[in-house]
């Protein structure tokens, strides 16, 4: 392969293969914390109905020596990634990554864990590959967003697969040429529509993307080649997964800073800024769609400040970016999956209880009359602006005639309002309660704290099956 310095695929692949493992303590700590958070989500996610239905299929489709969280059955690396990614995203409690508009870790971490298990790798190799893979997930996301996602593509499934293939390529030591082929192959394995939100297939998207990332890297390692123009070319991802008006959209984004999203792939400064440092990840406070979080944070802030309860409220008006509200299509949810994509349900639970936890998204909780009675109180105003252009506004009109209001730019769990280390471990404990006994839970926590070391990934998996 002749490398073209102006080809973003080549630039991304060269950086993936050749950038030194010399990351800052901040980058390495955030990568470790991402594994803590995603494994917390995978433990209960492995017992969700969608994952339980998937595991026997994965076992039939690809037996091997890999384990995945919650299951001891031997799977091939791609099948372990499929099950692991699905488990990671099954509760919609996993992190968000703004440059990609995607659930990055739910794809990247299970793909890396599967390959590291298969090849007997150490935890420190995962940390390095995670930082590299997250960077490329971000770069690919910036090349197609914000319009890729706002037009209905599920970026977790598309951008996640492509960028995670770079992470796996890094993990297994592919050179720049084969890394380019891995990333290019992954564009042919990337797909997923937001019309699947609120269904079992939505978390399967993360699993399919993780599987695709592993398959793409292993195919490239085996010598399978792919095209050089699959990102920026006229028939590449940047056009086909955005739209024929992409040139006009690029002009629009030239003066807007939306997490670096310019609808254009760059071949310059692939590693600068380092995205895990500049943007970090949004660790979820609530187990529902991230589009609920700014509004729910705002409501809970007002509830705590003014001391009102359900009996005091006439109605709640949420004014928010239309892209957020379009994700929340279930005004009267009847299943846990639908409830996760319901602004009305999330705010009703928050108004009633002052929180929204895992128990609120179990089947028996959805139809509680004290919650369903509050759903009609929530009203929505779709504002046709980008997330960076418009804060989420929450206006609560009380029965005594007062209206109290707040605006939220960044949810709790973002780098602006991060969870403390204690809060992250509290989330871990709440997620694994009932799935890991105290002794195993303590062993897993100890291993995760020391993940950036020579800890064998297989030893971690032994505690998680």
Short mmCIF file of C-alpha atoms in Angstrom, two decimals:
data_model
loop_
_atom_site.label_atom_id
_atom_site.label_comp_id
_atom_site.label_asym_id
_atom_site.label_seq_id
_atom_site.Cartn_x
_atom_site.Cartn_y
_atom_site.Cartn_z
CA UNK A 1 0.00 0.00 0.00
CA UNK A 2 1.27 3.46 -0.90
CA UNK A 3 0.40 5.86 1.89
CA UNK A 4 -1.18 9.16 0.88
CA UNK A 5 -0.61 11.90 3.50
CA UNK A 6 -3.90 13.53 2.49
CA UNK A 7 -5.96 10.37 2.93
CA UNK A 8 -7.59 10.36 6.38
CA UNK A 9 -7.79 6.57 6.45
CA UNK A 10 -4.03 6.35 5.97
CA UNK A 11 -3.36 9.07 8.55
CA UNK A 12 -5.62 7.38 11.11
CA UNK A 13 -4.03 3.98 10.49
CA UNK A 14 -0.50 5.32 10.79
CA UNK A 15 -1.31 7.04 14.08
CA UNK A 16 -3.08 3.91 15.33
CA UNK A 17 -0.08 1.72 14.64
CA UNK A 18 2.81 4.05 15.40
CA UNK A 19 1.89 6.50 18.17
CA UNK A 20 3.86 5.61 21.30
CA UNK A 21 2.27 4.21 24.44
CA UNK A 22 3.15 7.29 26.48
CA UNK A 23 -0.19 8.45 27.79
CA UNK A 24 -0.69 10.88 30.64
CA UNK A 25 -1.88 9.72 34.07
CA UNK A 26 -5.20 11.48 33.35
CA UNK A 27 -5.72 9.52 30.12
CA UNK A 28 -4.82 6.21 31.73
CA UNK A 29 -7.02 6.83 34.78
CA UNK A 30 -10.01 7.77 32.62
CA UNK A 31 -9.49 4.64 30.52
CA UNK A 32 -9.35 2.49 33.65
CA UNK A 33 -12.50 4.15 34.98
CA UNK A 34 -14.26 3.42 31.69
CA UNK A 35 -13.60 -0.29 32.22
CA UNK A 36 -14.86 -0.07 35.81
CA UNK A 37 -18.08 1.55 34.60
CA UNK A 38 -18.71 -0.75 31.65
CA UNK A 39 -18.05 -3.93 33.62
CA UNK A 40 -20.47 -2.64 36.26
CA UNK A 41 -23.05 -2.42 33.47
CA UNK A 42 -22.13 -5.77 31.91
CA UNK A 43 -22.67 -7.79 35.10
CA UNK A 44 -26.44 -7.16 35.34
CA UNK A 45 -26.69 -6.69 31.57
CA UNK A 46 -25.52 -10.27 31.08
CA UNK A 47 -28.73 -11.44 32.78
CA UNK A 48 -31.08 -9.28 30.76
CA UNK A 49 -33.49 -11.13 28.51
CA UNK A 50 -31.81 -10.07 25.27
CA UNK A 51 -28.41 -11.34 26.42
CA UNK A 52 -29.80 -14.61 27.75
CA UNK A 53 -31.47 -15.25 24.40
CA UNK A 54 -28.29 -14.40 22.52
CA UNK A 55 -25.78 -16.54 24.41
CA UNK A 56 -26.92 -19.98 23.10
CA UNK A 57 -26.92 -18.62 19.57
CA UNK A 58 -23.43 -17.22 19.99
CA UNK A 59 -22.28 -20.57 21.37
CA UNK A 60 -23.67 -22.33 18.30
CA UNK A 61 -22.19 -19.75 15.94
CA UNK A 62 -18.68 -19.72 17.35
CA UNK A 63 -17.22 -21.94 20.06
CA UNK A 64 -13.77 -21.15 21.38
CA UNK A 65 -11.72 -20.44 24.48
CA UNK A 66 -13.08 -16.97 25.36
CA UNK A 67 -15.36 -16.21 28.23
CA UNK A 68 -17.51 -13.13 28.57
CA UNK A 69 -18.99 -11.46 31.62
CA UNK A 70 -21.64 -13.67 33.18
CA UNK A 71 -21.01 -16.79 31.12
CA UNK A 72 -18.42 -19.56 31.31
CA UNK A 73 -19.24 -21.08 27.91
CA UNK A 74 -16.26 -21.02 25.58
CA UNK A 75 -16.80 -18.65 22.67
CA UNK A 76 -14.72 -17.42 19.77
CA UNK A 77 -13.41 -13.88 20.18
CA UNK A 78 -16.00 -12.36 17.79
CA UNK A 79 -18.86 -14.13 19.57
CA UNK A 80 -17.54 -13.13 23.00
CA UNK A 81 -17.49 -9.53 21.75
CA UNK A 82 -21.05 -9.90 20.44
CA UNK A 83 -22.38 -11.10 23.79
CA UNK A 84 -20.23 -8.71 25.81
CA UNK A 85 -21.25 -5.66 23.78
CA UNK A 86 -24.92 -6.58 24.07
CA UNK A 87 -24.60 -7.02 27.84
CA UNK A 88 -22.75 -3.72 28.15
CA UNK A 89 -25.57 -1.82 26.44
CA UNK A 90 -28.56 -3.86 27.62
CA UNK A 91 -29.45 -1.54 30.51
CA UNK A 92 -28.53 1.69 28.68
CA UNK A 93 -26.48 2.57 31.76
CA UNK A 94 -23.14 2.70 29.89
CA UNK A 95 -21.25 5.88 29.07
CA UNK A 96 -21.65 8.35 26.21
CA UNK A 97 -18.88 9.91 24.14
CA UNK A 98 -19.72 13.30 22.65
CA UNK A 99 -17.37 13.57 19.63
CA UNK A 100 -18.85 10.34 18.26
CA UNK A 101 -22.40 10.79 19.56
CA UNK A 102 -22.07 7.16 20.56
CA UNK A 103 -21.86 4.71 23.43
CA UNK A 104 -18.17 4.17 22.78
CA UNK A 105 -17.09 1.95 25.66
CA UNK A 106 -19.95 -0.55 25.19
CA UNK A 107 -18.42 -1.42 21.81
CA UNK A 108 -14.71 -0.85 22.36
CA UNK A 109 -14.22 -2.49 25.76
CA UNK A 110 -15.98 -5.82 24.97
CA UNK A 111 -14.06 -6.08 21.69
CA UNK A 112 -10.75 -5.53 23.47
CA UNK A 113 -11.63 -7.81 26.38
CA UNK A 114 -12.51 -10.66 24.00
CA UNK A 115 -9.26 -10.45 22.05
CA UNK A 116 -7.15 -9.96 25.18
CA UNK A 117 -8.78 -13.05 26.70
CA UNK A 118 -8.12 -15.07 23.55
CA UNK A 119 -4.46 -14.07 23.41
CA UNK A 120 -3.58 -14.05 27.09
CA UNK A 121 -2.90 -10.31 27.27
CA UNK A 122 -2.39 -7.99 30.23
CA UNK A 123 -4.53 -5.16 31.53
CA UNK A 124 -2.03 -2.45 30.59
CA UNK A 125 -2.37 -3.46 26.92
CA UNK A 126 -6.13 -2.89 27.22
CA UNK A 127 -5.59 0.61 28.58
CA UNK A 128 -3.31 1.55 25.67
CA UNK A 129 -5.63 0.07 23.05
CA UNK A 130 -8.67 1.71 24.66
CA UNK A 131 -7.10 5.19 24.47
CA UNK A 132 -6.17 4.64 20.82
CA UNK A 133 -9.54 3.13 19.89
CA UNK A 134 -11.48 5.90 21.63
CA UNK A 135 -9.46 8.50 19.74
CA UNK A 136 -10.39 6.93 16.41
CA UNK A 137 -14.03 6.49 17.39
CA UNK A 138 -13.94 10.22 18.03
CA UNK A 139 -12.19 11.07 14.77
CA UNK A 140 -14.62 8.98 12.74
CA UNK A 141 -17.54 10.50 14.62
CA UNK A 142 -16.32 14.01 13.96
CA UNK A 143 -16.10 13.13 10.27
CA UNK A 144 -19.82 12.37 9.96
CA UNK A 145 -21.55 14.10 12.87
CA UNK A 146 -23.67 15.79 14.06
CA UNK A 147 -25.88 15.03 11.05
CA UNK A 148 -25.09 11.32 10.75
CA UNK A 149 -26.79 10.74 14.09
CA UNK A 150 -29.49 13.39 13.78
CA UNK A 151 -30.61 11.76 10.52
CA UNK A 152 -31.26 8.45 12.20
CA UNK A 153 -28.04 6.46 12.21
CA UNK A 154 -27.18 4.81 15.53
CA UNK A 155 -23.59 5.96 15.83
CA UNK A 156 -22.81 3.34 18.48
CA UNK A 157 -23.32 0.73 15.78
CA UNK A 158 -21.64 2.59 12.92
CA UNK A 159 -18.90 4.86 14.23
CA UNK A 160 -18.34 2.45 17.12
CA UNK A 161 -17.54 -0.47 14.84
CA UNK A 162 -15.08 1.48 12.71
CA UNK A 163 -13.18 3.15 15.53
CA UNK A 164 -13.12 0.01 17.67
CA UNK A 165 -11.50 -1.88 14.78
CA UNK A 166 -8.61 0.54 15.19
CA UNK A 167 -8.50 -0.27 18.91
CA UNK A 168 -8.31 -4.00 18.22
CA UNK A 169 -5.69 -3.40 15.52
CA UNK A 170 -3.62 -1.57 18.11
CA UNK A 171 -4.09 -4.35 20.66
CA UNK A 172 -2.85 -7.09 18.34
CA UNK A 173 0.00 -4.99 16.95
CA UNK A 174 -1.02 -4.53 13.32
CA UNK A 175 1.29 -2.32 11.29
CA UNK A 176 -0.06 0.80 9.60
CA UNK A 177 -0.96 -0.96 6.36
CA UNK A 178 -2.95 -3.71 8.02
CA UNK A 179 -4.53 -1.25 10.45
CA UNK A 180 -5.78 0.69 7.43
CA UNK A 181 -7.33 -2.46 6.03
CA UNK A 182 -8.93 -3.27 9.40
CA UNK A 183 -10.56 0.16 9.65
CA UNK A 184 -11.67 0.00 6.02
CA UNK A 185 -13.13 -3.50 6.40
CA UNK A 186 -15.07 -2.28 9.44
CA UNK A 187 -16.96 0.27 7.33
CA UNK A 188 -18.55 -2.72 5.58
CA UNK A 189 -19.62 -4.16 8.95
CA UNK A 190 -21.07 -0.93 10.32
CA UNK A 191 -24.83 -0.36 10.43
CA UNK A 192 -27.74 0.39 12.70
CA UNK A 193 -30.78 2.66 12.76
CA UNK A 194 -32.26 4.69 15.61
CA UNK A 195 -35.63 3.21 14.69
CA UNK A 196 -34.51 0.23 16.81
CA UNK A 197 -34.47 2.33 20.00
CA UNK A 198 -36.70 0.85 22.67
CA UNK A 199 -36.32 -2.70 21.32
CA UNK A 200 -33.99 -5.62 22.05
CA UNK A 201 -32.09 -4.89 18.87
CA UNK A 202 -30.79 -1.58 20.20
CA UNK A 203 -28.34 -3.20 22.65
CA UNK A 204 -27.56 -5.87 20.07
CA UNK A 205 -26.21 -3.00 17.93
CA UNK A 206 -23.36 -2.58 20.41
CA UNK A 207 -22.69 -6.31 20.29
CA UNK A 208 -22.70 -6.41 16.51
CA UNK A 209 -20.33 -3.45 16.36
CA UNK A 210 -17.94 -5.08 18.85
CA UNK A 211 -18.05 -8.32 16.90
CA UNK A 212 -17.45 -6.45 13.64
CA UNK A 213 -14.47 -4.62 15.11
CA UNK A 214 -12.86 -7.92 16.12
CA UNK A 215 -13.62 -9.57 12.79
CA UNK A 216 -12.28 -6.63 10.80
CA UNK A 217 -8.98 -6.57 12.67
CA UNK A 218 -8.54 -10.34 12.48
CA UNK A 219 -9.32 -10.35 8.77
CA UNK A 220 -6.73 -7.64 8.19
CA UNK A 221 -4.23 -9.60 10.27
CA UNK A 222 -4.88 -12.58 8.00
CA UNK A 223 -4.05 -10.51 4.94
CA UNK A 224 -7.52 -9.53 3.68
CA UNK A 225 -7.34 -6.14 2.01
CA UNK A 226 -9.85 -3.32 1.60
CA UNK A 227 -10.37 -0.01 -0.17
CA UNK A 228 -8.48 3.19 0.57
CA UNK A 229 -11.40 5.60 0.12
CA UNK A 230 -14.02 4.16 2.45
CA UNK A 231 -14.02 7.16 4.78
CA UNK A 232 -13.66 10.31 2.68
CA UNK A 233 -14.24 9.15 -0.89
CA UNK A 234 -17.31 10.00 -2.99
CA UNK A 235 -18.77 6.61 -2.10
CA UNK A 236 -17.32 6.54 1.41
CA UNK A 237 -18.84 6.76 4.84
CA UNK A 238 -18.65 10.56 4.90
CA UNK A 239 -21.11 10.84 2.04
CA UNK A 240 -23.22 7.70 2.19
CA UNK A 241 -23.89 7.94 5.93
CA UNK A 242 -24.50 11.69 5.98
CA UNK A 243 -26.30 12.63 2.76
CA UNK A 244 -25.84 14.27 -0.63
CA UNK A 245 -25.89 17.73 0.97
CA UNK A 246 -22.72 17.01 2.92
CA UNK A 247 -20.82 19.94 1.36
CA UNK A 248 -23.47 22.40 2.56
CA UNK A 249 -23.42 20.83 6.01
CA UNK A 250 -19.65 21.27 6.20
CA UNK A 251 -20.05 24.96 5.49
CA UNK A 252 -22.62 25.23 8.28
CA UNK A 253 -20.30 23.58 10.81
CA UNK A 254 -17.24 25.71 10.03
CA UNK A 255 -18.21 28.29 12.66
CA UNK A 256 -19.77 25.89 15.20
CA UNK A 257 -17.87 24.01 17.89
CA UNK A 258 -19.92 20.85 18.48
CA UNK A 259 -17.30 18.59 20.08
CA UNK A 260 -15.07 18.99 17.04
CA UNK A 261 -17.71 17.67 14.63
CA UNK A 262 -17.13 19.20 11.19
CA UNK A 263 -18.70 16.55 8.90
CA UNK A 264 -15.29 16.15 7.32
CA UNK A 265 -12.48 13.67 7.86
CA UNK A 266 -9.14 15.24 8.62
CA UNK A 267 -5.73 13.77 7.79
CA UNK A 268 -3.96 16.17 10.17
CA UNK A 269 -3.25 16.02 13.89
CA UNK A 270 -5.03 12.69 14.44
CA UNK A 271 -3.89 12.53 18.06
CA UNK A 272 -4.22 16.22 18.89
CA UNK A 273 -6.15 16.96 20.99
CA UNK A 274 -6.28 13.64 22.80
CA UNK A 275 -10.01 13.17 23.16
CA UNK A 276 -10.02 11.19 26.38
CA UNK A 277 -8.35 14.25 27.93
CA UNK A 278 -10.27 17.05 26.20
CA UNK A 279 -13.77 15.56 26.12
CA UNK A 280 -13.63 12.55 28.40
CA UNK A 281 -16.72 10.39 28.74
CA UNK A 282 -20.19 10.96 30.16
CA UNK A 283 -20.66 8.38 32.88
CA UNK A 284 -24.36 7.82 33.40
CA UNK A 285 -26.06 8.72 36.65
CA UNK A 286 -29.34 7.16 35.53
CA UNK A 287 -30.04 3.90 33.62
CA UNK A 288 -31.86 5.50 30.70
CA UNK A 289 -31.14 7.28 27.44
CA UNK A 290 -28.61 10.07 27.84
CA UNK A 291 -31.06 12.45 26.17
CA UNK A 292 -33.11 12.32 29.38
CA UNK A 293 -30.26 13.29 31.66
CA UNK A 294 -30.06 17.06 31.33
CA UNK A 295 -33.80 17.40 31.89
CA UNK A 296 -33.83 14.96 34.79
CA UNK A 297 -30.86 16.67 36.43
CA UNK A 298 -32.71 19.97 36.10
CA UNK A 299 -35.93 18.63 37.59
CA UNK A 300 -34.12 17.07 40.55
CA UNK A 301 -32.23 20.31 41.14
CA UNK A 302 -35.52 22.25 41.26
CA UNK A 303 -37.20 19.61 43.40
CA UNK A 304 -34.40 19.80 45.97
CA UNK A 305 -34.26 23.60 45.93
CA UNK A 306 -37.99 24.32 46.19
CA UNK A 307 -39.20 21.22 48.02
CA UNK A 308 -42.17 20.44 45.79
CA UNK A 309 -43.66 17.00 45.24
CA UNK A 310 -46.07 15.45 42.75
CA UNK A 311 -49.15 16.95 44.43
CA UNK A 312 -47.73 20.47 44.00
CA UNK A 313 -47.05 20.34 40.24
CA UNK A 314 -49.41 21.54 37.53
CA UNK A 315 -47.09 20.71 34.64
CA UNK A 316 -43.43 20.43 33.58
CA UNK A 317 -42.20 21.98 30.33
CA UNK A 318 -38.91 20.81 28.86
CA UNK A 319 -37.38 22.88 26.08
CA UNK A 320 -34.47 20.95 24.58
CA UNK A 321 -32.56 20.35 21.34
CA UNK A 322 -34.83 18.49 18.95
CA UNK A 323 -32.22 15.75 18.43
CA UNK A 324 -32.50 14.91 22.13
CA UNK A 325 -36.27 14.83 22.21
CA UNK A 326 -36.56 12.78 19.02
CA UNK A 327 -34.62 10.02 20.77
CA UNK A 328 -37.37 9.89 23.40
CA UNK A 329 -40.21 8.58 21.31
CA UNK A 330 -42.25 6.70 23.96
CA UNK A 331 -44.63 9.04 25.73
CA UNK A 332 -46.56 6.16 27.35
CA UNK A 333 -44.05 3.31 27.67
CA UNK A 334 -45.23 -0.22 28.38
CA UNK A 335 -41.90 -2.09 28.53
CA UNK A 336 -38.61 -1.40 30.32
CA UNK A 337 -36.88 -0.81 26.99
CA UNK A 338 -39.48 1.78 25.99
CA UNK A 339 -39.29 3.46 29.39
CA UNK A 340 -35.57 4.10 28.89
CA UNK A 341 -36.50 6.20 25.85
CA UNK A 342 -39.30 8.13 27.53
CA UNK A 343 -38.78 11.65 28.85
CA UNK A 344 -42.20 11.46 30.47
CA UNK A 345 -41.39 8.32 32.41
CA UNK A 346 -37.95 9.48 33.54
CA UNK A 347 -39.29 12.78 34.83
CA UNK A 348 -42.32 11.16 36.46
CA UNK A 349 -40.06 8.80 38.40
CA UNK A 350 -37.74 11.66 39.33
CA UNK A 351 -40.62 13.81 40.51
CA UNK A 352 -42.02 10.98 42.60
CA UNK A 353 -38.83 9.55 44.13
CA UNK A 354 -36.05 12.10 43.69
CA UNK A 355 -34.01 9.65 41.62
CA UNK A 356 -34.23 7.10 38.80
CA UNK A 357 -32.52 3.79 39.50
CA UNK A 358 -32.27 0.31 38.08
CA UNK A 359 -35.35 -0.82 39.98
CA UNK A 360 -37.46 1.82 38.25
CA UNK A 361 -36.78 0.14 34.90
CA UNK A 362 -37.90 -3.36 35.84
CA UNK A 363 -41.09 -4.71 34.28
CA UNK A 364 -43.26 -4.45 37.37
CA UNK A 365 -42.23 -0.83 37.94
CA UNK A 366 -43.35 0.55 34.58
CA UNK A 367 -47.10 0.32 35.23
CA UNK A 368 -47.11 1.75 38.77
CA UNK A 369 -50.25 3.91 38.94
CA UNK A 370 -48.50 6.55 41.02
CA UNK A 371 -46.03 6.99 38.12
CA UNK A 372 -48.40 6.68 35.17
CA UNK A 373 -50.62 9.34 36.73
CA UNK A 374 -47.75 11.81 36.38
CA UNK A 375 -46.93 11.16 32.71
CA UNK A 376 -49.43 13.73 31.37
CA UNK A 377 -47.74 16.49 33.38
CA UNK A 378 -44.71 16.50 31.07
CA UNK A 379 -44.72 18.73 28.01
CA UNK A 380 -41.99 19.09 25.36
CA UNK A 381 -40.79 21.90 23.12
CA UNK A 382 -38.51 20.73 20.29
CA UNK A 383 -35.85 23.39 19.64
CA UNK A 384 -34.14 23.01 16.26
CA UNK A 385 -30.65 23.76 17.51
CA UNK A 386 -27.59 21.67 18.23
CA UNK A 387 -26.77 20.49 21.74
CA UNK A 388 -23.94 23.02 22.05
CA UNK A 389 -26.21 25.83 20.88
CA UNK A 390 -29.09 25.33 23.30
CA UNK A 391 -29.20 24.34 26.95
CA UNK A 392 -31.98 22.09 28.17
CA UNK A 393 -34.53 24.24 29.99
CA UNK A 394 -36.83 22.83 32.67
CA UNK A 395 -39.83 24.93 33.70
CA UNK A 396 -42.00 23.57 36.53
CA UNK A 397 -45.34 25.32 36.97
CA UNK A 398 -46.75 24.76 40.43
CA UNK A 399 -50.41 24.72 41.38
CA UNK A 400 -49.95 27.87 43.45
CA UNK A 401 -49.18 29.76 40.23
CA UNK A 402 -45.40 29.97 40.51
CA UNK A 403 -43.08 28.77 37.75
CA UNK A 404 -39.55 27.75 38.74
CA UNK A 405 -36.94 27.15 36.08
CA UNK A 406 -33.36 26.07 35.44
CA UNK A 407 -31.04 25.40 32.51
CA UNK A 408 -28.60 22.49 32.18
CA UNK A 409 -25.69 22.46 29.73
CA UNK A 410 -23.85 19.35 30.94
CA UNK A 411 -25.32 16.45 32.89
CA UNK A 412 -23.93 15.01 36.07
CA UNK A 413 -21.33 12.44 35.00
CA UNK A 414 -19.78 14.64 32.31
CA UNK A 415 -16.26 15.98 32.71
CA UNK A 416 -17.77 19.35 33.72
CA UNK A 417 -19.75 17.68 36.55
CA UNK A 418 -17.95 14.37 37.02
CA UNK A 419 -18.87 11.58 39.36
CA UNK A 420 -16.44 11.29 42.23
CA UNK A 421 -14.42 8.10 42.59
CA UNK A 422 -16.68 7.16 45.50
CA UNK A 423 -19.78 7.70 43.33
CA UNK A 424 -18.31 5.54 40.57
CA UNK A 425 -17.73 2.69 43.02
CA UNK A 426 -21.21 3.22 44.49
CA UNK A 427 -22.60 2.73 40.99
CA UNK A 428 -20.49 -0.39 40.58
CA UNK A 429 -21.73 -1.82 43.87
CA UNK A 430 -25.37 -1.06 43.01
CA UNK A 431 -25.03 -2.72 39.60
CA UNK A 432 -23.38 -5.94 40.76
CA UNK A 433 -25.47 -6.41 43.90
CA UNK A 434 -27.31 -9.72 43.62
CA UNK A 435 -25.00 -10.94 40.85
CA UNK A 436 -21.58 -11.09 42.52
CA UNK A 437 -21.22 -12.17 46.14
CA UNK A 438 -19.24 -9.93 48.45
CA UNK A 439 -16.01 -11.91 48.14
CA UNK A 440 -16.03 -11.99 44.36
CA UNK A 441 -17.15 -8.38 44.18
CA UNK A 442 -14.17 -7.31 46.30
CA UNK A 443 -11.79 -9.36 44.14
CA UNK A 444 -13.13 -7.78 40.96
CA UNK A 445 -12.85 -4.29 42.42
CA UNK A 446 -9.28 -4.92 43.49
CA UNK A 447 -8.37 -6.18 40.02
CA UNK A 448 -10.05 -3.24 38.29
CA UNK A 449 -8.21 -0.77 40.49
CA UNK A 450 -4.95 -2.35 39.31
CA UNK A 451 -6.03 -2.86 35.71
CA UNK A 452 -3.23 -0.71 34.28
CA UNK A 453 -0.65 -3.34 35.15
CA UNK A 454 0.46 -6.86 34.28
CA UNK A 455 -2.86 -8.25 35.51
CA UNK A 456 -3.93 -11.08 33.16
CA UNK A 457 -7.29 -10.38 31.56
CA UNK A 458 -8.17 -14.07 31.92
CA UNK A 459 -7.92 -13.75 35.70
CA UNK A 460 -10.45 -10.92 35.66
CA UNK A 461 -12.84 -12.95 33.52
CA UNK A 462 -12.58 -15.89 35.92
CA UNK A 463 -14.16 -13.74 38.61
CA UNK A 464 -16.93 -12.49 36.33
CA UNK A 465 -18.44 -15.71 34.97
#
